């Protein structure tokens, strides 16, 4: 019996162990349920109203409207009159079967969205007859409504949280709406509020018996908070109007606070198109438009070479480094030869042939020769080009370039400001400032986004510091105080150097300057035009396109109230399109109305469609 | 011959048959409750799993008759052929089989699916019994040990390759059989130490465990050296090889765990060992089943009244997690009773096996008891989160034709053999 004794013994011991564990689980632990874990309790959610969004002057930009989703719990659906149901919902039988199967695949005992955002009239009809169709119920939700069709890129939109998120995460239910872009995304937690929970008792047949434990676990929905943006809606709409038929961006900032007054990306779209049942179709169309890219916020995400406005920064660095002053002069002979070889010649159209060009003239006439020399001097001010480049890099970055600015919107680009290591890694042989001389005039490797340039403009307007651009002004009527945005950031340039620069920028808008035709009576504007070379790769070949037209400006010169950057893709000279648009916006903002009606009309009607169409004929692959 | 047949009904062990019917019947009731949906379509609806299970159960009857038809000598004589057929079926499944849930474990024909691994258990048990009973093998001779290991190892290997390591695991049950037949207990002790080392290596860093084990080994060596001063001089290779083997084992465990096991294997171990408590993905099954069992309380919620079972909260509840349905609906009373009935079944099999005077029947009986024991303990242990998740069915309870027939085959061959124990060979 000895050998089987072991077996009996083992069986008995393990049997007892298992029973002991059973005892522990069932008798000792027993019934300590979490109400939601208990399968006999169902949770019903009430969704609060999403917060409204206003512009800085209290104009309503985003409101809510009610929407009704038809929800289904497949397990609870009994035999029904599909014909009647389909006609009430305005879908066909095939669609019904498909949606039913999809809901079953998700989970047959959990609710999922059967039909989204029922039309208001359909809702009334269905509501009457809904009791006939077991397993279906209507979930009320609020979706957005945009009284003013503007600022779509800033506001963003909301759409359903995706299935994967709902399955793995108890925070969201199927069909819930969350912000996907723009402000809706950035401040989603502020806008959405907190959903309310009602716990209901069900019997085995899933009929609701009543409130679970008299509702002690129930919670009320808490409405989302309203937010006020720094955007000036009238300015925003005006800018969007001026940018029709063109592609590009306009950013306007209030220099003394960093508040973003307007953030325009063109082409844009009517935000109401991304609401409700039509959103899916519109979304496909808008995202699929790879040429116009209306969903791409050019103000935040497009990286361009900054062009001539960047010369201002080089000038400031030169002054700070002490390698130039107001008196030093260079002579420009339609350009500047910076090296021994034939192609090492920087062309220039400043028109000062042979005469002495000093700082202010250089800015007003946008002389490449002057700035090339300045740049070389800056870099050579150090023991080797790498160190010089790094020093230059530090100066430039202090203006907020080459990195994320830190504003409160969910998209952006760092841009590119090269440093010593950048060129060390890319040059086999010794290199110097003449290797990358294009940096002097804002071309070359430098990449910036329009909002970065607008911020630089604000820094110049303030004579040496800036506030991080931001777009949230108030929450629930109370001003927001975020130290990220209220503490100024200093540039590395002493404020005394800004004075001559600003003088020169002012002269740009006087007779003889590149912005002379965009003067506004009664307003002292200071700015700099830019004509940016750009290329696209077509069939592997780098082809030059029409230059981008850009301008940075601020006004009034003393005590500036607005700093603005305008980019118009393929618009030609800075003075052609960017300058007039910028000056119109400045006039609008400071005077509240525009008197130069013919200029206004000209800009509105000017369309670059023919140029853009030409680009479409080839596959798109921009060099940036 | 005629006397054999006439005596069958006198000598069949009715207690075993009664226990079988109890388990199968109660098992079916639980499958019914887990697969019940709103559309109440009656017991025999073949589109539901409970209906299908009823079909398998009814088809077991002809199977049982068939098994009882052959006389016991048949099983003994043909055990090797049956074993080879089952090996062939395990190999063939790689070629002709269907891939379900990531494993090539099934033959599929005409809407039916058969899992050869379920049947291989019985035939391997027969083969082991035959092998050990043929002559008076001294199981302590290495060459005999190797031969037996191969018989057991081959089907286990083929099953692991499907891949279905869980099902292959139950072949460890044969250790009990071998042990009862004289295999030194050392092997089981060795096995236990291996498992303990394995678990400790996973819980703590390999280097720590190596250090600790080396210290322990050194202590032993010290003791031996004290008792016998020549130990170190003449037997130095013994501790050295132990150091080597232990060290190798610890590190290869760590390596295999991290590089050969799939992530979901690792996750299951982590949850079991308490290293992580993910109740949403990997640990979801066991968490749900524990909740279901717990909520049954002392007397359960009643047949068809378990809201977690009805709410389909426990995944795989009609197969691997069937015991959770028992726990929720029948409570502590019901579940403990089921365990007790299983224990009775095992006791009875061993008792009857003991009474066999011929080795073949006895060894086969131990095989049956061990295999059933393994399944029961691992399945119920897993459902109650005492063991990691291993996909092993609960005999007679879990849904599945192959599983039900496999166990029926296993048990009834024994009943058949047992009905002739009074005859000396």
PDB file of C-alpha atoms in Angstrom, chain A residues 89 121 142 196 322 413 507:
ATOM      1  CA  UNK A  89     -33.992  56.031 -39.323  1.00  0.00           C
ATOM      2  CA  UNK A 121     -36.837  66.038 -37.238  1.00  0.00           C
ATOM      3  CA  UNK A 142     -24.156  68.243 -27.562  1.00  0.00           C
ATOM      4  CA  UNK A 196     -22.753  62.380 -14.580  1.00  0.00           C
ATOM      5  CA  UNK A 322      30.348  94.826 -31.758  1.00  0.00           C
ATOM      6  CA  UNK A 413       7.393  72.862 -35.605  1.00  0.00           C
ATOM      7  CA  UNK A 507      11.924 104.186 -43.079  1.00  0.00           C
TER       8      UNK A 507
END
